[in-house]
Structure formats: structure tokens, C-alpha cells
PDB file of C-alpha atoms and ligand atoms in Angstrom:
ATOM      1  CA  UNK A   1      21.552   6.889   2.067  1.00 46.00           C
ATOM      2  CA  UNK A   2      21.325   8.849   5.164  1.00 46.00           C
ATOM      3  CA  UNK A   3      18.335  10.938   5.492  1.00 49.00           C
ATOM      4  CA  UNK A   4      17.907  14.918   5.389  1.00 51.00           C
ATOM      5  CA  UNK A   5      17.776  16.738   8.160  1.00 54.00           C
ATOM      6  CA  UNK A   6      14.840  15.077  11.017  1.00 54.00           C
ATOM      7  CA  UNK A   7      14.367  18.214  12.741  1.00 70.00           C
ATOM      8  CA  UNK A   8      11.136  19.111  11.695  1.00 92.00           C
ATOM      9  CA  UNK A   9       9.575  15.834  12.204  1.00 95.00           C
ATOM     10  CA  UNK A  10       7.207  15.591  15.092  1.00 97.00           C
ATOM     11  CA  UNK A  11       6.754  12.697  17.753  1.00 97.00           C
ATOM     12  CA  UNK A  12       4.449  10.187  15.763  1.00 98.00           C
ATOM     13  CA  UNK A  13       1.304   8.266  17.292  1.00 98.00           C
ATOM     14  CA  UNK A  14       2.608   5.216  15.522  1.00 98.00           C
ATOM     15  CA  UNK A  15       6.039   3.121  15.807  1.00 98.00           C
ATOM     16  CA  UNK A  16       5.620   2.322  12.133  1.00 98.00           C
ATOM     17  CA  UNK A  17       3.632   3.227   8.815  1.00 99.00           C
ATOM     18  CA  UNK A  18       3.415   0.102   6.835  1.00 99.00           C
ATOM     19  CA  UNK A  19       2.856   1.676   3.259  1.00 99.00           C
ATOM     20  CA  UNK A  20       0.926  -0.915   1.272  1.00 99.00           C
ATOM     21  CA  UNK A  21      -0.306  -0.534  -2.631  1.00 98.00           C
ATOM     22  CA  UNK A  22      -1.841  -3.359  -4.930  1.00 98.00           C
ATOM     23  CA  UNK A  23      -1.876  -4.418  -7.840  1.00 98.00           C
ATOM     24  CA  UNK A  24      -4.796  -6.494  -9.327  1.00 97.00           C
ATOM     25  CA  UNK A  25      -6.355  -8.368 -12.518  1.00 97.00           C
ATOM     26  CA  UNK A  26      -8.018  -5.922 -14.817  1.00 96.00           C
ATOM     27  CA  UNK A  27      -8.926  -4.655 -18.001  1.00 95.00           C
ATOM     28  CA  UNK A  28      -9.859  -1.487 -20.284  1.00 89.00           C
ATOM     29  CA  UNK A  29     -13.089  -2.397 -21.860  1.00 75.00           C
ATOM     30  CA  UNK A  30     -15.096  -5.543 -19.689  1.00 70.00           C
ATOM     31  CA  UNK A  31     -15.307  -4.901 -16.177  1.00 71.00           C
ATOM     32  CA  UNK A  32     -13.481  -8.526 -14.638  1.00 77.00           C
ATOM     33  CA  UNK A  33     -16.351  -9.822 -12.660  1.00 80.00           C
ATOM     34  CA  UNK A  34     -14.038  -9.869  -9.202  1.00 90.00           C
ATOM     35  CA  UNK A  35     -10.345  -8.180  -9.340  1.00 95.00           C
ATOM     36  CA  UNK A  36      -7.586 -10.456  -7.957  1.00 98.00           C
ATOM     37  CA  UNK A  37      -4.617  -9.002  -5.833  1.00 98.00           C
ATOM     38  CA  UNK A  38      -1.428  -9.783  -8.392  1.00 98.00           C
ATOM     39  CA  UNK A  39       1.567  -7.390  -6.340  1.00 98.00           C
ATOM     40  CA  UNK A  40       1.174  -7.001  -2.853  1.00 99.00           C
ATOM     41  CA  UNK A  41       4.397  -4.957  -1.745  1.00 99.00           C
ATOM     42  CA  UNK A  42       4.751  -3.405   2.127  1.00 99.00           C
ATOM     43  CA  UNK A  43       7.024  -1.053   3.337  1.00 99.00           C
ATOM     44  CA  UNK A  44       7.943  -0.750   6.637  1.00 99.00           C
ATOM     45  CA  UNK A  45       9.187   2.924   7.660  1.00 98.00           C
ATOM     46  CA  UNK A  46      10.013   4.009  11.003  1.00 98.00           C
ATOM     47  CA  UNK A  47       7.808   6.661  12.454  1.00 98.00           C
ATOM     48  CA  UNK A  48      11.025   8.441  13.761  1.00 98.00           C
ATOM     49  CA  UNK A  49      12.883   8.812  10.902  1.00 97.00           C
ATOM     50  CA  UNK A  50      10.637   8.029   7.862  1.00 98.00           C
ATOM     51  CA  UNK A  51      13.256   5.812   6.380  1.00 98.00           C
ATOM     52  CA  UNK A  52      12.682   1.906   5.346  1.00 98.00           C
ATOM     53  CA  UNK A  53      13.392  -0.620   7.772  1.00 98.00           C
ATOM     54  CA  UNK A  54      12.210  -3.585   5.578  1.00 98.00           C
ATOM     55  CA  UNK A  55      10.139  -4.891   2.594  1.00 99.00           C
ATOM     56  CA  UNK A  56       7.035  -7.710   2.108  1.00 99.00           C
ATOM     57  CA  UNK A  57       7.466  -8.056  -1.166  1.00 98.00           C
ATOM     58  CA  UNK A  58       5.310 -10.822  -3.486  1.00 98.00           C
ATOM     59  CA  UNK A  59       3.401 -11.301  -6.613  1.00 98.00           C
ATOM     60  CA  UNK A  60       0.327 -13.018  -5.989  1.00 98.00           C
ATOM     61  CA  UNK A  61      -1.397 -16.024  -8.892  1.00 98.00           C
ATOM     62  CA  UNK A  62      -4.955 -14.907  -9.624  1.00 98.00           C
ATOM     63  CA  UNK A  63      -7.011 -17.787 -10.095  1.00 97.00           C
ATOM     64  CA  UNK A  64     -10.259 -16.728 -11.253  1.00 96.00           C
ATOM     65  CA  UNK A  65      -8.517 -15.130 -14.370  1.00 95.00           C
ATOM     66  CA  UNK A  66      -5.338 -16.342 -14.362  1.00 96.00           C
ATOM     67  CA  UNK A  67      -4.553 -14.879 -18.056  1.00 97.00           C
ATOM     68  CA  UNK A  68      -3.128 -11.684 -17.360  1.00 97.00           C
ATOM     69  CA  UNK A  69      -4.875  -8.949 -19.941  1.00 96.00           C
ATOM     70  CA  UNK A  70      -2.619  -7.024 -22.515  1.00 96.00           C
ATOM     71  CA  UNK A  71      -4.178  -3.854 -20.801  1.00 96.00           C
ATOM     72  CA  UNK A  72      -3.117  -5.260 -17.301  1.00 97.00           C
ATOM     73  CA  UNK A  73       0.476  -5.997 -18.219  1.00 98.00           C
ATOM     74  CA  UNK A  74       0.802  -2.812 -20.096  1.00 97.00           C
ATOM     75  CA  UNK A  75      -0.394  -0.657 -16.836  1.00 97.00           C
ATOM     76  CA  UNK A  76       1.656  -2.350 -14.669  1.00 98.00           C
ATOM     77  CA  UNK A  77       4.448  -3.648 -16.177  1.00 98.00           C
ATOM     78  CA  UNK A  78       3.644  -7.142 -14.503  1.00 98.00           C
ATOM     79  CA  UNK A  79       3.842  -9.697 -16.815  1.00 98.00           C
ATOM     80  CA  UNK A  80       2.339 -13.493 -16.768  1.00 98.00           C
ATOM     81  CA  UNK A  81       5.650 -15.400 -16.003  1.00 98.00           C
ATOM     82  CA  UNK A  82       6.134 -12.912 -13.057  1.00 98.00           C
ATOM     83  CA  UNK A  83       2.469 -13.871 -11.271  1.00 98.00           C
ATOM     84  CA  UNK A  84       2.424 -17.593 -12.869  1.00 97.00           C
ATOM     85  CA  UNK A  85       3.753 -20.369 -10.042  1.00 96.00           C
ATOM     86  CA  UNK A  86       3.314 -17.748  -6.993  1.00 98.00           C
ATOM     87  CA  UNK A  87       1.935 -17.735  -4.135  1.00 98.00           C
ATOM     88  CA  UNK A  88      -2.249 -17.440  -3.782  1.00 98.00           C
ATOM     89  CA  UNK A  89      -3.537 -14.387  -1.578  1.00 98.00           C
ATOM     90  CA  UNK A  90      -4.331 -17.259   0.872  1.00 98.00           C
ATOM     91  CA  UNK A  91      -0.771 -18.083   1.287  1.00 98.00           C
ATOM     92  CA  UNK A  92       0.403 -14.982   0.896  1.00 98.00           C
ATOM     93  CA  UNK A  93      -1.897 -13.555   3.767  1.00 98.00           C
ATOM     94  CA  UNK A  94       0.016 -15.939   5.897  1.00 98.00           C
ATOM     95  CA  UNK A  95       3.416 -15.299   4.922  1.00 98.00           C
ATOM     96  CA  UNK A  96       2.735 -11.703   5.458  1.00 98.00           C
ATOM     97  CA  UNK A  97       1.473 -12.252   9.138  1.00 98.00           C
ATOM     98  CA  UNK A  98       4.551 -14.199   9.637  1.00 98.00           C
ATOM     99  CA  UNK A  99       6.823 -11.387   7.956  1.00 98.00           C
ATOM    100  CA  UNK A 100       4.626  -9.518  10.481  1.00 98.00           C
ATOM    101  CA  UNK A 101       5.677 -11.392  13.230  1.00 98.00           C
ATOM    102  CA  UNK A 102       9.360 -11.301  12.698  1.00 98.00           C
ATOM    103  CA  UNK A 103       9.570  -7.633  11.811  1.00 98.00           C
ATOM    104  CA  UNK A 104       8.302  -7.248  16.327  1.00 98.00           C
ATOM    105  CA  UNK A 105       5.360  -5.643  14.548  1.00 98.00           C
ATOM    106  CA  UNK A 106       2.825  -8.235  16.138  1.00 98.00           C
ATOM    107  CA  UNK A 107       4.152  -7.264  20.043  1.00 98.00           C
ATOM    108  CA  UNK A 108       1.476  -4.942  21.791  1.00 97.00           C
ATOM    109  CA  UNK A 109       3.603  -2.368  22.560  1.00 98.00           C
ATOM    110  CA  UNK A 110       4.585  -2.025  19.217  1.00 98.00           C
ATOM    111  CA  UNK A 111       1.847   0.168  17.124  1.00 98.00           C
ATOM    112  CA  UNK A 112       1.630   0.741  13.471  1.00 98.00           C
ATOM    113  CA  UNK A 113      -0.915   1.319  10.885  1.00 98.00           C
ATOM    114  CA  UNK A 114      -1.444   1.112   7.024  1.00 98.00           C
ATOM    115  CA  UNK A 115      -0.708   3.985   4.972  1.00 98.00           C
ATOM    116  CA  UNK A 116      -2.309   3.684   1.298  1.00 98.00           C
ATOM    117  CA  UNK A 117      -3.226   5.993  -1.371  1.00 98.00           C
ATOM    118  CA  UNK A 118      -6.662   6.106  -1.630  1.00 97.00           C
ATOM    119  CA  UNK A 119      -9.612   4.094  -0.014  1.00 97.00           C
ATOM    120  CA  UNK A 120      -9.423   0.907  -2.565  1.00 97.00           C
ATOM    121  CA  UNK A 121      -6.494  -1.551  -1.345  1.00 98.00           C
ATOM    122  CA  UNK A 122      -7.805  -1.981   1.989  1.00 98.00           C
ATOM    123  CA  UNK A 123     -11.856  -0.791   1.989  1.00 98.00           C
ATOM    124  CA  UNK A 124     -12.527  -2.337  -1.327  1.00 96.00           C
ATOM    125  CA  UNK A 125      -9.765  -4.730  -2.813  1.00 97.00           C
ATOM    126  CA  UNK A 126      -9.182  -6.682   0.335  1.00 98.00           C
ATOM    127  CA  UNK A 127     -11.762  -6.980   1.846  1.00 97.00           C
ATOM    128  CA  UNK A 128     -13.934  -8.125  -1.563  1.00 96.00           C
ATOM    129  CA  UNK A 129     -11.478 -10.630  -2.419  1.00 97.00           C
ATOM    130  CA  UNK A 130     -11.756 -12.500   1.315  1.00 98.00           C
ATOM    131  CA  UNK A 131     -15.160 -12.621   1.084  1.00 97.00           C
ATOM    132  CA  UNK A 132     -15.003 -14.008  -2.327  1.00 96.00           C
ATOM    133  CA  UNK A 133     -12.675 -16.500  -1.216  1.00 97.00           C
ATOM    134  CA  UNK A 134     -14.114 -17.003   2.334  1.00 98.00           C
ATOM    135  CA  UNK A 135     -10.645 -15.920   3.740  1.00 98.00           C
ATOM    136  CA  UNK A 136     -10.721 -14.391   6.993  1.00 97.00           C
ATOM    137  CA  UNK A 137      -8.660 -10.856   6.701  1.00 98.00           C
ATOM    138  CA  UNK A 138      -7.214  -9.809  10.165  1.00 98.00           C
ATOM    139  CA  UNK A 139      -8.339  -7.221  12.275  1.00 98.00           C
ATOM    140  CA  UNK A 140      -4.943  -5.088  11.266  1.00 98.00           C
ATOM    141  CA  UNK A 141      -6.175  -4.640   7.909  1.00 98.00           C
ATOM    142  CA  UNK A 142      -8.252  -2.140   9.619  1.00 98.00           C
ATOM    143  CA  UNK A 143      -6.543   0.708  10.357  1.00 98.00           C
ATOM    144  CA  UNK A 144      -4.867   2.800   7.327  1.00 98.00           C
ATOM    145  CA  UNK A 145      -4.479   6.342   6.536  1.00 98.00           C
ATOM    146  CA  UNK A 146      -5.501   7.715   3.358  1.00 98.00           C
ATOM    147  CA  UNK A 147      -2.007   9.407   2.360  1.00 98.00           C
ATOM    148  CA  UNK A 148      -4.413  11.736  -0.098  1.00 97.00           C
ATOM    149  CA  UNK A 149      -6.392  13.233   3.027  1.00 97.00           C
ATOM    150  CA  UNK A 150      -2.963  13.639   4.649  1.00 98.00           C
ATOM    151  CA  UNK A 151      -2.027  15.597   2.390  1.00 98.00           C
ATOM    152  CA  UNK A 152      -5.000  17.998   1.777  1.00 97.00           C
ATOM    153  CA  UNK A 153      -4.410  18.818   5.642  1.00 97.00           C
ATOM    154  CA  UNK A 154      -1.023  19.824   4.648  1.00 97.00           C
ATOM    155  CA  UNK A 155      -1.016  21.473   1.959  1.00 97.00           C
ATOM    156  CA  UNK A 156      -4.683  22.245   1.687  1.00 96.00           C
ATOM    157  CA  UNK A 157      -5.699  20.857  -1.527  1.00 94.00           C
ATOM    158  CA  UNK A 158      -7.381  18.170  -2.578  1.00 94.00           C
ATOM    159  CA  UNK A 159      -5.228  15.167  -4.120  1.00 88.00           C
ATOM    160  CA  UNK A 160      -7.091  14.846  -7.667  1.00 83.00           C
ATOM    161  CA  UNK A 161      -4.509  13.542  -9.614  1.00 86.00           C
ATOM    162  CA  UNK A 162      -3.745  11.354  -7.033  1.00 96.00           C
ATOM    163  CA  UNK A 163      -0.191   9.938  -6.513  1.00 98.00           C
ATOM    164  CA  UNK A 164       1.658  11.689  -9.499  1.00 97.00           C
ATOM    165  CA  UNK A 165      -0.303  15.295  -8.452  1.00 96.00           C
ATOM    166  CA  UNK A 166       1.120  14.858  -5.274  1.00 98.00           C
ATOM    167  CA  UNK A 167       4.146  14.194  -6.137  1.00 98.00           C
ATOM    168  CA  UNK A 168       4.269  16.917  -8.215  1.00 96.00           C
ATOM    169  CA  UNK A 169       2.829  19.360  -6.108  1.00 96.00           C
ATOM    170  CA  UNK A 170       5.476  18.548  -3.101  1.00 97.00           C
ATOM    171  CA  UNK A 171       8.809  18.789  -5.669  1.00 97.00           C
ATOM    172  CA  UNK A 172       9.308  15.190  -5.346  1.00 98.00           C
ATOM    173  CA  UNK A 173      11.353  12.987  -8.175  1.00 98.00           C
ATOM    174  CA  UNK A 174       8.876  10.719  -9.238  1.00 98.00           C
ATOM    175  CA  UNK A 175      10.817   6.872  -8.872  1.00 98.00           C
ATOM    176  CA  UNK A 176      10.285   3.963 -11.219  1.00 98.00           C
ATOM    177  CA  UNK A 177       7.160   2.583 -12.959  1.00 98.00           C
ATOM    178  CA  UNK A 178       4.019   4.422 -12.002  1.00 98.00           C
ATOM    179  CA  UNK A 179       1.131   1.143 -11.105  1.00 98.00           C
ATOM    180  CA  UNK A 180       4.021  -0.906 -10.690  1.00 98.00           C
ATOM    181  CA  UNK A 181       3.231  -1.614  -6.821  1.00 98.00           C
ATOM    182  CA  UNK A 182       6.557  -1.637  -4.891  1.00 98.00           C
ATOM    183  CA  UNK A 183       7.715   1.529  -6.812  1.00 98.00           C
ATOM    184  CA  UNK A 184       4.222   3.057  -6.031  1.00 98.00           C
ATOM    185  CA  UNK A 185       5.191   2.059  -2.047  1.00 98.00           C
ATOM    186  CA  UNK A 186       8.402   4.257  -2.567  1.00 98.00           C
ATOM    187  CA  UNK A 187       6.689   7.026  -4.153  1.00 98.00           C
ATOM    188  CA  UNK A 188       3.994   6.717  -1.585  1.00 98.00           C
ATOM    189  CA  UNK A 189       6.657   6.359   1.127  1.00 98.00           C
ATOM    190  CA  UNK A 190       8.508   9.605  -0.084  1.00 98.00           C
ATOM    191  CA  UNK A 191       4.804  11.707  -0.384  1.00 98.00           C
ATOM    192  CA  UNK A 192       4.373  10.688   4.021  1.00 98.00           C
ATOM    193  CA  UNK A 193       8.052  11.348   4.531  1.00 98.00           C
ATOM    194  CA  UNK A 194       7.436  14.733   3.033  1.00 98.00           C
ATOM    195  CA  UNK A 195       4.335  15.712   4.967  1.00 98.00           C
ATOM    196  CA  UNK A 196       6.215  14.224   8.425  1.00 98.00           C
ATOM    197  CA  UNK A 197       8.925  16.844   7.582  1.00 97.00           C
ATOM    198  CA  UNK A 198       6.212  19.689   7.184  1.00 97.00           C
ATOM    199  CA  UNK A 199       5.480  18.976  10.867  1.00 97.00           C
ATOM    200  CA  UNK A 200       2.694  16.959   9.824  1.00 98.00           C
ATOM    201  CA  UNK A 201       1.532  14.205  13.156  1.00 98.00           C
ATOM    202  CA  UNK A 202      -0.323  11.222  11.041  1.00 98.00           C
ATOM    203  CA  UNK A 203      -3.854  10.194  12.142  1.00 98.00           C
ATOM    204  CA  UNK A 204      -5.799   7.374  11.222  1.00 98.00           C
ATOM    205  CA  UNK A 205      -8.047   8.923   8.365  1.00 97.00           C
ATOM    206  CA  UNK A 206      -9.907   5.765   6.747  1.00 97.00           C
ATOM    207  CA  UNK A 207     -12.628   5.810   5.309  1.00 95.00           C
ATOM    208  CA  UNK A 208     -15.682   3.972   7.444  1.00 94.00           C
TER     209      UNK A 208
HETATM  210  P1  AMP B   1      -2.672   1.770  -8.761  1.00 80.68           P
HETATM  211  O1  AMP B   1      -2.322   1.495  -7.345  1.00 80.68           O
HETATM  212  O2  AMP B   1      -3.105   3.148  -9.042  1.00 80.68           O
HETATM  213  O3  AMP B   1      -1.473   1.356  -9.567  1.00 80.68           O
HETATM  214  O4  AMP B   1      -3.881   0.841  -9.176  1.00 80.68           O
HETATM  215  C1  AMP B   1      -4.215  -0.349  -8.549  1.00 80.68           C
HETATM  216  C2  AMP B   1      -5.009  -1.212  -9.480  1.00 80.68           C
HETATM  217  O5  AMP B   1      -6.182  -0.508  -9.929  1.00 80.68           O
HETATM  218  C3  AMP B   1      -4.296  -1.625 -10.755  1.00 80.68           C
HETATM  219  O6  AMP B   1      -3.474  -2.759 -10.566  1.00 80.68           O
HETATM  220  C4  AMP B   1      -5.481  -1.939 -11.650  1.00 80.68           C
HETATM  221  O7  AMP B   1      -6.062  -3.190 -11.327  1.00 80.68           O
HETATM  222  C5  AMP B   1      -6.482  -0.856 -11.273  1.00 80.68           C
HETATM  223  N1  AMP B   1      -6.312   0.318 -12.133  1.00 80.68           N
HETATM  224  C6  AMP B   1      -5.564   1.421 -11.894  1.00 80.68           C
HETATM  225  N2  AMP B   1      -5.635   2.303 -12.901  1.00 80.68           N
HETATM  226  C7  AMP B   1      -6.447   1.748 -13.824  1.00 80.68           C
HETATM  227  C8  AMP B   1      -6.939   2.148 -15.106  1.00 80.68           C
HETATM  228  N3  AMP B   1      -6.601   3.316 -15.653  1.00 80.68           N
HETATM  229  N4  AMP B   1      -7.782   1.287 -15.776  1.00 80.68           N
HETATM  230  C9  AMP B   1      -8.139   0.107 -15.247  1.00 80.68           C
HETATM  231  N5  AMP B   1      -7.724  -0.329 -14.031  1.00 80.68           N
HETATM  232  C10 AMP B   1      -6.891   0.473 -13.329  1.00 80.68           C
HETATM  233 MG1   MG B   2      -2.702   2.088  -5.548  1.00 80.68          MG
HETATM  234 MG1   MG B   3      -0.205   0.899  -7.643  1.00 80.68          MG
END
């Protein structure tokens, strides 16, 4: 559907947000002894108009537990058949450069970043799985804003209920499955398209 109204959106830093939220391996009572990435979903939205361009989408195999819990499937809604016979994060870290690649989001001139909810996909999740697989993660995964300290610059509160408060708090519909991944992108994606149309210019906000 068309978009609202664009007027109020400022001239972005970046060409593209790339909205990014996994899933992993995990479960209530025992703490897994290393999480595995099981729904790695990517949005692409254009910095002009905040709308989606185009969608990574893939479930991931974990293979240090590859017996999804109860607990897991019941938070996310992802079930064994749907992470059985896919792709390893290996693998998938390629085809996601390559998606990368054919999306023009590799060219220099082009300039995008990560937007995620919280710190933990890219300072914690990623980056603990490569080293426990000795992948190497590239230097892209480096850059991200932190959609919750976005939006405490907004709206000047602090994001403690995290993606549903926000939600909330800015009138927003909340879409789908909440911790399924690709409908937490949306949700995610409709929180930054929000803030963009309270004037809000995006800077990188990670945490270091
Ligand atoms: P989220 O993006 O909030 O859906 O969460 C990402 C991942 O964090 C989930 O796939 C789980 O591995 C883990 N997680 C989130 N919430 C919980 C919870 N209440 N208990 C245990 N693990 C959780
Ligand atoms: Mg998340
Ligand atoms: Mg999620």
C-alpha cells in the first residue's frame, strides 16, 4: 500500500536501514550452553520513504542442539520441521552477503546500517556464535542502531518493555506473532518509520 504522507521525514544519513531480529535455540529453566541463530529475517527499507524494498528471509539448523525445546517452539512459534534440512549460519552468512550484493547494497556509494531492537542480535548473538564456530562475521555487522535508544530521543522515555511498549506507546497496531522474527522486523520496521515521521534523523547508536 502506498505510504502516508512523507512530509515530515527528514533527509537520512543512510540509503537504507536493514532491520534485522533473531531468533535462537533456548529454553525456560537450563541456560543452553551457546544459543544458535534459528530465524534470521532482514528488511530492507528505504531511508526516503521508510517503506520495504525487499526481504532476506531464512531459518537457520542449529547444530549444537538441534532438538528444538517445547519452550523455544512455544515463544516463537518456530517449529522443528521449519529449522530441520536448512541452511547452517555458515551458509546462510553467505547467502546473505550475496542477497547483499544483488540488493546494490555492497556498492560504496551506497550506505546503510543495521537497525535492531536492543544490543543482543548483533553485540552478543552474532558475534558469540562466529567465534564459537570460527566463522569470520563481516565488518557490516558492525554498525546498527539500537531502535530502543531511538526512540527514548524521541519520545523521551526509556523503552522498558521493549518492542510491544513501544509499540504501544507510539499508537501502532501490533502485526503478527510477537518473537516470531520476520513479524518482529515489521513491527520493528513500523516503530523507525514512526520516529522518521516525527522528524527523527537516525544515528548510529550501538552499543561499544
Ligand atoms: P526476541 O527478538 O525478543 O523475539 O528474542 C530473541 C531470542 O531471545 C529468542 O529467539 C530467544 O532465544 C530469546 N528469548 C527472548 N525472550 C525470551 C524469554 N522470555 N525466555 C527465554 N529466551 C528468550
Ligand atoms: Mg529481537
Ligand atoms: Mg524476535
Amino acid at each position: 500500500m502506498a505510504s502516508a504522507s512523507t512530509s515530515s521525514i527528514q533527509r537520512q544519513k543512510y540509503d537504507y536501514f536493514l532491520v534485522l531480529d533473531f531468533e535462537a535455540t533456548c529454553d525456560n529453566k537450563s541456560k543452553l550452553d551457546q544459543n544458535e541463530i534459528i530465524e534470521f529475517p532482514v528488511l530492507k527499507i528505504s531511508g526516503r520513504t521508510f517503506e520495504c524494498e525487499s526481504i532476506f528471509h531464512t531459518y537457520v539448523t542449529p547444530t549444537l542442539n538441534p532438538q528444538l525445546t517445547k519452550f523455544c517452539t512455544e515463544l516463537t512459534g518456530i517449529t522443528q520441521s521449519q529449522v530441520t534440512n536448512q541452511p547452517v549460519l555458515a551458509d546462510v552468512l553467505q547467502s546473505f552477503e550475496e542477497w547483499l550484493r544483488e540488493e546494490n547494497l555492497l556498492n560504496p556509494n551506497v550506505n546503510f546500517i543495521f537497525v535492531t531492537c536492543g544490543d543482543w542480535d548483533l553485540f552478543t548473538m552474532l558475534p558469540s556464535q562466529c567465534t564459537h564456530f570460527n566463522l569470520q562475521r563481516a565488518a557490516y555487522f558492525d554498525r546498527w542502531i539500537n531502535i530502543k535508544k531511538s526512540f527514548k530521543r524521541v519520545t523521551g522515555k526509556f523503552a522498558n518493555s521493549g518492542m510491544m511498549g513501544m509499540l504501544n506507546d507510539l499508537h501502532i497496531q501490533h502485526q503478527g506473532r510477537h518473537h516470531s522474527g520476520i513479524d518482529d522486523c515489521k513491527n520493528i520496521a513500523a516503530i523507525l518509520k514512526a520516529l522518521a515521521e516525527r522528524g527523527h534523523v537516525f544515528e548510529e547508536n550501538r552499543k561499544k
